[in-house]
């Protein structure tokens, strides 16, 4: 009898989420969306939501970043709590665990509207995502983690991949707006599983970028033309995103940060942070990651050498100037 009651309550809760989402989607598909964090990724993502016809409420510690969105028609807020009250959905795109936690504490301090859905697209520890979900739920709102992959080009072109952690009904709810920023929206499981998927993916990304940079550097030193070698790699077994879409050698992939002095893109500081998070969850789950740990140390070295603000593909530049002693 008790089991039937629990199952019935679960179904009723799922229906409540679905009903709330349908209600928010009924106004000609236009929604009030709060967006916090308007950096290299967040700015283009917010712009694409406006292109999708949504009303944007924005906040950023950078007045310049907020001003750019205001010029596009967004409403700028000085307090995240005020922004949340005006929003059906709130998306956060922030740098690290501490800032995410502090932002949600401040934003929900006085409670939230019960139908508001919070979506964190930052890259943080899965355990922190789970704690934020509990905080938001205790305040009366709903929360999912939905980190992204695809870099700045994906954010600009609305081709991001979203990895969502939450219930099935919550996933279906947030998918209705995530499609305006991405082309693939995947349900990864319960709370924190979106972050788990993102960290594993970014660990692989860091490893592959180092591998591509090493191979390109060796090929060039041996006398191969970088464009010819890149074509060989991308039609052979070495092909990967780092070689094809984001090649680290200047002049090979026109749209890659390598052609802009490694400016913008996904910074060395951020990949170092993500690899550190991956190392942490690997330790807590007793999982060996020898290549991931080595990649973390390499990027820590880059950061200590003053490359922190450069795109992470600057590893090629670093290797190019090194000699095998």
Tab-separated table of C-alpha atoms in Angstrom:
chain	number	residue	atom	x	y	z
A	1	UNK	CA	0.000	0.000	0.000
A	2	UNK	CA	2.800	2.414	0.996
A	3	UNK	CA	4.667	1.659	-2.239
A	4	UNK	CA	1.541	2.475	-4.311
A	5	UNK	CA	1.170	5.798	-2.495
A	6	UNK	CA	4.823	6.701	-3.164
A	7	UNK	CA	4.477	5.814	-6.848
A	8	UNK	CA	1.274	7.855	-7.118
A	9	UNK	CA	2.934	10.879	-5.495
A	10	UNK	CA	5.890	10.558	-7.890
A	11	UNK	CA	3.524	10.538	-10.891
A	12	UNK	CA	1.638	13.546	-9.541
A	13	UNK	CA	4.892	15.499	-9.045
A	14	UNK	CA	5.984	14.693	-12.612
A	15	UNK	CA	2.595	15.859	-13.922
A	16	UNK	CA	2.915	19.085	-11.924
A	17	UNK	CA	6.270	19.846	-13.566
A	18	UNK	CA	4.883	19.059	-17.021
A	19	UNK	CA	1.763	21.171	-16.440
A	20	UNK	CA	3.841	24.127	-15.225
A	21	UNK	CA	6.119	23.890	-18.249
A	22	UNK	CA	3.196	23.718	-20.654
A	23	UNK	CA	1.698	26.785	-19.021
A	24	UNK	CA	4.954	28.699	-19.472
A	25	UNK	CA	5.164	27.567	-23.089
A	26	UNK	CA	1.654	28.609	-24.040
A	27	UNK	CA	2.292	32.306	-24.673
A	28	UNK	CA	3.222	31.993	-28.352
A	29	UNK	CA	6.364	30.103	-27.240
A	30	UNK	CA	7.832	33.331	-25.815
A	31	UNK	CA	9.138	33.115	-22.251
A	32	UNK	CA	10.678	35.375	-19.649
A	33	UNK	CA	14.223	34.067	-19.241
A	34	UNK	CA	16.811	35.236	-16.751
A	35	UNK	CA	20.456	34.866	-17.761
A	36	UNK	CA	23.344	35.302	-15.329
A	37	UNK	CA	26.907	35.274	-16.670
A	38	UNK	CA	27.412	37.010	-20.034
A	39	UNK	CA	31.004	36.070	-20.867
A	40	UNK	CA	32.476	34.499	-24.010
A	41	UNK	CA	29.895	31.705	-23.885
A	42	UNK	CA	27.006	33.274	-21.984
A	43	UNK	CA	26.754	36.411	-24.126
A	44	UNK	CA	26.161	34.589	-27.437
A	45	UNK	CA	23.838	32.088	-25.737
A	46	UNK	CA	21.697	34.912	-24.340
A	47	UNK	CA	21.650	36.609	-27.750
A	48	UNK	CA	20.347	33.434	-29.371
A	49	UNK	CA	17.527	33.249	-26.837
A	50	UNK	CA	16.511	36.767	-27.833
A	51	UNK	CA	16.656	35.765	-31.496
A	52	UNK	CA	14.281	32.959	-30.543
A	53	UNK	CA	11.743	35.561	-29.433
A	54	UNK	CA	12.215	35.338	-25.673
A	55	UNK	CA	12.214	38.256	-23.234
A	56	UNK	CA	15.637	38.407	-21.547
A	57	UNK	CA	16.403	39.548	-17.989
A	58	UNK	CA	20.176	39.662	-17.477
A	59	UNK	CA	22.855	40.116	-14.844
A	60	UNK	CA	26.641	40.226	-15.000
A	61	UNK	CA	29.320	41.696	-12.762
A	62	UNK	CA	30.737	43.299	-15.918
A	63	UNK	CA	28.788	46.461	-16.746
A	64	UNK	CA	30.168	46.305	-20.273
A	65	UNK	CA	28.827	42.782	-20.858
A	66	UNK	CA	25.427	43.730	-19.417
A	67	UNK	CA	25.392	46.893	-21.530
A	68	UNK	CA	25.871	44.911	-24.734
A	69	UNK	CA	22.796	42.841	-23.924
A	70	UNK	CA	20.825	45.954	-22.980
A	71	UNK	CA	21.608	47.367	-26.437
A	72	UNK	CA	20.005	44.237	-27.908
A	73	UNK	CA	16.837	44.748	-25.893
A	74	UNK	CA	17.460	42.848	-22.663
A	75	UNK	CA	16.509	44.203	-19.236
A	76	UNK	CA	19.512	44.566	-16.925
A	77	UNK	CA	19.250	43.881	-13.166
A	78	UNK	CA	21.467	44.875	-10.248
A	79	UNK	CA	20.239	41.988	-8.077
A	80	UNK	CA	19.911	38.358	-9.120
A	81	UNK	CA	16.964	37.909	-6.726
A	82	UNK	CA	14.987	40.573	-8.607
A	83	UNK	CA	15.857	38.924	-11.913
A	84	UNK	CA	14.625	35.530	-10.683
A	85	UNK	CA	11.235	36.909	-9.632
A	86	UNK	CA	10.626	38.143	-13.202
A	87	UNK	CA	11.710	34.908	-14.896
A	88	UNK	CA	10.032	31.635	-15.849
A	89	UNK	CA	13.485	30.120	-16.390
A	90	UNK	CA	16.851	31.264	-15.019
A	91	UNK	CA	20.072	30.164	-16.739
A	92	UNK	CA	23.445	30.546	-15.039
A	93	UNK	CA	26.774	30.408	-16.901
A	94	UNK	CA	29.466	31.003	-14.283
A	95	UNK	CA	33.188	30.273	-13.804
A	96	UNK	CA	33.473	27.904	-10.830
A	97	UNK	CA	31.959	26.035	-7.862
A	98	UNK	CA	32.216	28.900	-5.374
A	99	UNK	CA	30.637	31.530	-7.626
A	100	UNK	CA	27.786	29.189	-8.603
A	101	UNK	CA	27.005	28.365	-4.963
A	102	UNK	CA	27.220	32.001	-3.842
A	103	UNK	CA	25.005	33.142	-6.727
A	104	UNK	CA	22.276	30.614	-5.930
A	105	UNK	CA	22.429	31.403	-2.211
A	106	UNK	CA	21.934	35.111	-2.918
A	107	UNK	CA	19.348	34.585	-5.628
A	108	UNK	CA	17.125	32.299	-3.539
A	109	UNK	CA	17.650	33.889	-0.106
A	110	UNK	CA	14.085	35.229	0.041
A	111	UNK	CA	12.475	32.285	-1.746
A	112	UNK	CA	11.532	31.874	-5.418
A	113	UNK	CA	8.414	31.449	-7.518
A	114	UNK	CA	7.349	27.812	-7.329
A	115	UNK	CA	7.142	27.386	-11.100
A	116	UNK	CA	10.550	28.917	-11.869
A	117	UNK	CA	13.047	26.446	-13.333
A	118	UNK	CA	16.753	27.108	-12.741
A	119	UNK	CA	19.276	25.771	-15.258
A	120	UNK	CA	22.973	25.812	-14.462
A	121	UNK	CA	25.142	25.571	-17.589
A	122	UNK	CA	28.414	26.216	-15.750
A	123	UNK	CA	30.995	23.447	-15.445
A	124	UNK	CA	31.223	22.461	-11.780
A	125	UNK	CA	31.629	19.472	-9.486
A	126	UNK	CA	28.618	17.092	-9.739
A	127	UNK	CA	28.359	17.126	-5.942
A	128	UNK	CA	27.984	20.905	-5.956
A	129	UNK	CA	25.243	20.619	-8.591
A	130	UNK	CA	23.398	18.184	-6.333
A	131	UNK	CA	23.710	20.545	-3.364
A	132	UNK	CA	22.412	23.477	-5.438
A	133	UNK	CA	19.422	21.353	-6.497
A	134	UNK	CA	18.586	20.681	-2.848
A	135	UNK	CA	18.920	24.380	-2.026
A	136	UNK	CA	16.609	25.455	-4.857
A	137	UNK	CA	14.080	22.720	-4.062
A	138	UNK	CA	14.004	23.795	-0.395
A	139	UNK	CA	13.215	27.342	-1.533
A	140	UNK	CA	10.322	26.145	-3.713
A	141	UNK	CA	11.888	26.122	-7.183
A	142	UNK	CA	13.180	23.493	-9.610
A	143	UNK	CA	16.754	22.967	-10.792
A	144	UNK	CA	18.661	21.006	-13.420
A	145	UNK	CA	22.325	20.971	-14.331
A	146	UNK	CA	22.887	21.445	-18.070
A	147	UNK	CA	26.548	22.111	-18.917
A	148	UNK	CA	27.466	22.627	-22.559
A	149	UNK	CA	30.022	21.503	-25.106
A	150	UNK	CA	30.895	23.158	-28.405
A	151	UNK	CA	32.959	26.152	-27.351
A	152	UNK	CA	32.469	29.744	-28.431
A	153	UNK	CA	31.707	28.771	-32.073
A	154	UNK	CA	28.892	26.532	-30.805
A	155	UNK	CA	27.565	29.307	-28.560
A	156	UNK	CA	27.597	31.825	-31.425
A	157	UNK	CA	26.023	29.464	-33.975
A	158	UNK	CA	23.488	27.897	-31.544
A	159	UNK	CA	24.962	24.428	-32.146
A	160	UNK	CA	25.902	23.577	-28.551
A	161	UNK	CA	25.437	20.169	-26.975
A	162	UNK	CA	23.601	20.304	-23.623
A	163	UNK	CA	24.053	17.518	-21.067
A	164	UNK	CA	21.079	17.598	-18.698
A	165	UNK	CA	20.855	16.168	-15.197
A	166	UNK	CA	17.373	16.008	-13.689
A	167	UNK	CA	14.109	14.105	-13.917
A	168	UNK	CA	12.651	13.091	-17.271
A	169	UNK	CA	9.840	15.633	-16.957
A	170	UNK	CA	12.292	18.408	-16.040
A	171	UNK	CA	14.418	17.459	-19.036
A	172	UNK	CA	11.407	17.731	-21.365
A	173	UNK	CA	10.577	21.084	-19.795
A	174	UNK	CA	13.991	22.747	-20.221
A	175	UNK	CA	14.493	21.237	-23.672
A	176	UNK	CA	11.877	23.680	-25.002
A	177	UNK	CA	14.284	26.591	-24.505
A	178	UNK	CA	17.670	24.873	-24.773
A	179	UNK	CA	16.919	24.131	-28.435
A	180	UNK	CA	17.283	27.865	-29.137
A	181	UNK	CA	20.933	27.613	-28.086
A	182	UNK	CA	21.938	24.117	-29.148
A	183	UNK	CA	21.385	21.349	-31.641
A	184	UNK	CA	21.696	18.368	-29.296
A	185	UNK	CA	19.995	18.168	-25.912
A	186	UNK	CA	20.770	14.909	-24.061
A	187	UNK	CA	19.262	13.622	-20.835
A	188	UNK	CA	22.183	12.130	-18.876
A	189	UNK	CA	20.316	10.976	-15.774
A	190	UNK	CA	19.635	12.415	-12.340
A	191	UNK	CA	21.002	15.621	-10.785
A	192	UNK	CA	24.752	16.019	-11.297
A	193	UNK	CA	24.975	13.572	-14.205
A	194	UNK	CA	25.121	16.387	-16.742
A	195	UNK	CA	28.200	17.670	-14.924
A	196	UNK	CA	29.697	14.174	-14.764
A	197	UNK	CA	29.336	13.844	-18.547
A	198	UNK	CA	30.831	17.304	-19.127
A	199	UNK	CA	33.898	16.726	-16.969
A	200	UNK	CA	34.653	13.376	-18.587
A	201	UNK	CA	34.260	14.991	-22.017
A	202	UNK	CA	36.508	17.937	-21.118
A	203	UNK	CA	39.157	15.622	-19.736
A	204	UNK	CA	39.214	13.863	-23.105
A	205	UNK	CA	39.300	17.246	-24.868
A	206	UNK	CA	42.351	18.368	-22.882
A	207	UNK	CA	44.154	15.101	-23.630
A	208	UNK	CA	43.305	15.202	-27.349
A	209	UNK	CA	44.426	18.818	-27.761
A	210	UNK	CA	47.823	17.996	-26.290
A	211	UNK	CA	48.069	14.959	-28.599
A	212	UNK	CA	47.158	16.949	-31.712
A	213	UNK	CA	49.601	19.709	-30.763
A	214	UNK	CA	52.424	17.215	-30.235
A	215	UNK	CA	51.744	15.483	-33.552
A	216	UNK	CA	51.449	18.729	-35.517
A	217	UNK	CA	54.644	20.098	-33.969
A	218	UNK	CA	56.588	16.925	-34.777
A	219	UNK	CA	55.253	16.801	-38.341
A	220	UNK	CA	56.212	20.417	-38.990
A	221	UNK	CA	59.705	19.953	-37.526
A	222	UNK	CA	60.154	16.959	-39.813
A	223	UNK	CA	59.343	19.165	-42.803
A	224	UNK	CA	55.694	18.362	-43.475
A	225	UNK	CA	53.360	21.133	-44.604
A	226	UNK	CA	50.882	21.679	-41.715
A	227	UNK	CA	47.839	21.934	-44.015
A	228	UNK	CA	48.749	18.746	-45.877
A	229	UNK	CA	49.393	16.865	-42.646
A	230	UNK	CA	46.130	18.186	-41.180
A	231	UNK	CA	44.234	16.873	-44.226
A	232	UNK	CA	45.870	13.475	-43.754
A	233	UNK	CA	44.955	13.367	-40.063
A	234	UNK	CA	41.361	14.402	-40.730
A	235	UNK	CA	40.883	11.657	-43.299
A	236	UNK	CA	42.679	9.051	-41.171
A	237	UNK	CA	42.599	7.457	-37.742
A	238	UNK	CA	43.918	10.533	-35.890
A	239	UNK	CA	40.875	12.623	-36.705
A	240	UNK	CA	39.165	14.374	-33.775
A	241	UNK	CA	37.499	17.684	-32.901
A	242	UNK	CA	40.817	19.217	-31.885
A	243	UNK	CA	42.376	18.384	-35.259
A	244	UNK	CA	39.422	19.164	-37.507
A	245	UNK	CA	37.410	22.015	-35.981
A	246	UNK	CA	39.912	23.603	-33.595
A	247	UNK	CA	43.344	22.911	-35.045
A	248	UNK	CA	45.986	24.587	-32.841
A	249	UNK	CA	48.342	25.543	-35.697
A	250	UNK	CA	47.833	29.054	-37.135
A	251	UNK	CA	46.664	29.036	-40.746
A	252	UNK	CA	45.177	25.527	-40.739
A	253	UNK	CA	41.579	26.060	-39.569
A	254	UNK	CA	40.459	29.636	-40.415
A	255	UNK	CA	37.914	29.933	-37.603
A	256	UNK	CA	40.141	28.541	-34.827
A	257	UNK	CA	41.546	30.819	-32.068
A	258	UNK	CA	45.064	29.945	-33.289
A	259	UNK	CA	44.462	32.466	-36.086
A	260	UNK	CA	43.672	35.246	-33.611
A	261	UNK	CA	46.738	34.956	-31.417
A	262	UNK	CA	44.894	32.361	-29.303
A	263	UNK	CA	42.551	35.075	-28.024
A	264	UNK	CA	39.034	34.294	-26.794
A	265	UNK	CA	37.771	30.736	-27.060
A	266	UNK	CA	38.155	28.346	-24.118
A	267	UNK	CA	40.887	29.644	-21.860
A	268	UNK	CA	43.826	27.705	-20.467
A	269	UNK	CA	42.654	28.781	-17.014
A	270	UNK	CA	39.260	27.130	-17.538
A	271	UNK	CA	40.565	23.835	-18.977
A	272	UNK	CA	42.958	23.699	-16.010
A	273	UNK	CA	40.014	24.184	-13.659
A	274	UNK	CA	37.983	21.468	-15.402
A	275	UNK	CA	40.860	18.997	-15.384
A	276	UNK	CA	41.280	19.697	-11.679
A	277	UNK	CA	37.600	18.906	-11.110
A	278	UNK	CA	37.989	15.688	-13.124
A	279	UNK	CA	40.977	14.716	-10.982
A	280	UNK	CA	38.936	15.351	-7.854
A	281	UNK	CA	35.987	13.169	-8.852
A	282	UNK	CA	38.394	10.491	-10.121
A	283	UNK	CA	40.012	10.401	-6.679
A	284	UNK	CA	36.653	10.246	-4.888
A	285	UNK	CA	35.485	7.379	-7.144
A	286	UNK	CA	38.849	5.566	-6.978
A	287	UNK	CA	39.235	5.773	-10.769
A	288	UNK	CA	42.686	5.797	-12.419
A	289	UNK	CA	43.173	8.647	-14.942
A	290	UNK	CA	46.902	8.688	-15.780
A	291	UNK	CA	46.471	10.678	-19.014
A	292	UNK	CA	43.946	13.041	-17.427
A	293	UNK	CA	46.284	13.702	-14.497
A	294	UNK	CA	49.194	14.357	-16.859
A	295	UNK	CA	47.079	16.742	-18.954
A	296	UNK	CA	46.150	18.594	-15.762
A	297	UNK	CA	49.797	19.051	-14.835
A	298	UNK	CA	50.701	20.248	-18.345
A	299	UNK	CA	47.976	22.874	-18.336
A	300	UNK	CA	48.905	23.945	-14.815
A	301	UNK	CA	52.412	24.555	-16.167
A	302	UNK	CA	51.005	26.625	-19.043
A	303	UNK	CA	48.983	28.700	-16.611
A	304	UNK	CA	52.048	29.301	-14.418
A	305	UNK	CA	53.974	30.465	-17.500
A	306	UNK	CA	51.445	33.236	-18.146
A	307	UNK	CA	49.183	31.533	-20.710
A	308	UNK	CA	46.098	31.443	-18.474
A	309	UNK	CA	44.049	33.944	-20.493
A	310	UNK	CA	44.956	32.369	-23.843
A	311	UNK	CA	42.810	29.739	-25.551
A	312	UNK	CA	43.800	26.247	-24.431
A	313	UNK	CA	45.036	25.375	-27.935
A	314	UNK	CA	48.028	27.609	-27.127
A	315	UNK	CA	49.612	24.368	-25.915
A	316	UNK	CA	50.892	24.063	-29.503
A	317	UNK	CA	52.715	27.397	-29.229
A	318	UNK	CA	54.229	26.264	-25.953
A	319	UNK	CA	55.449	22.957	-27.409
A	320	UNK	CA	56.747	24.639	-30.566
A	321	UNK	CA	59.114	26.729	-28.490
A	322	UNK	CA	60.302	23.810	-26.363
A	323	UNK	CA	63.297	21.633	-27.169
A	324	UNK	CA	63.922	17.991	-26.313
A	325	UNK	CA	66.914	18.274	-24.025
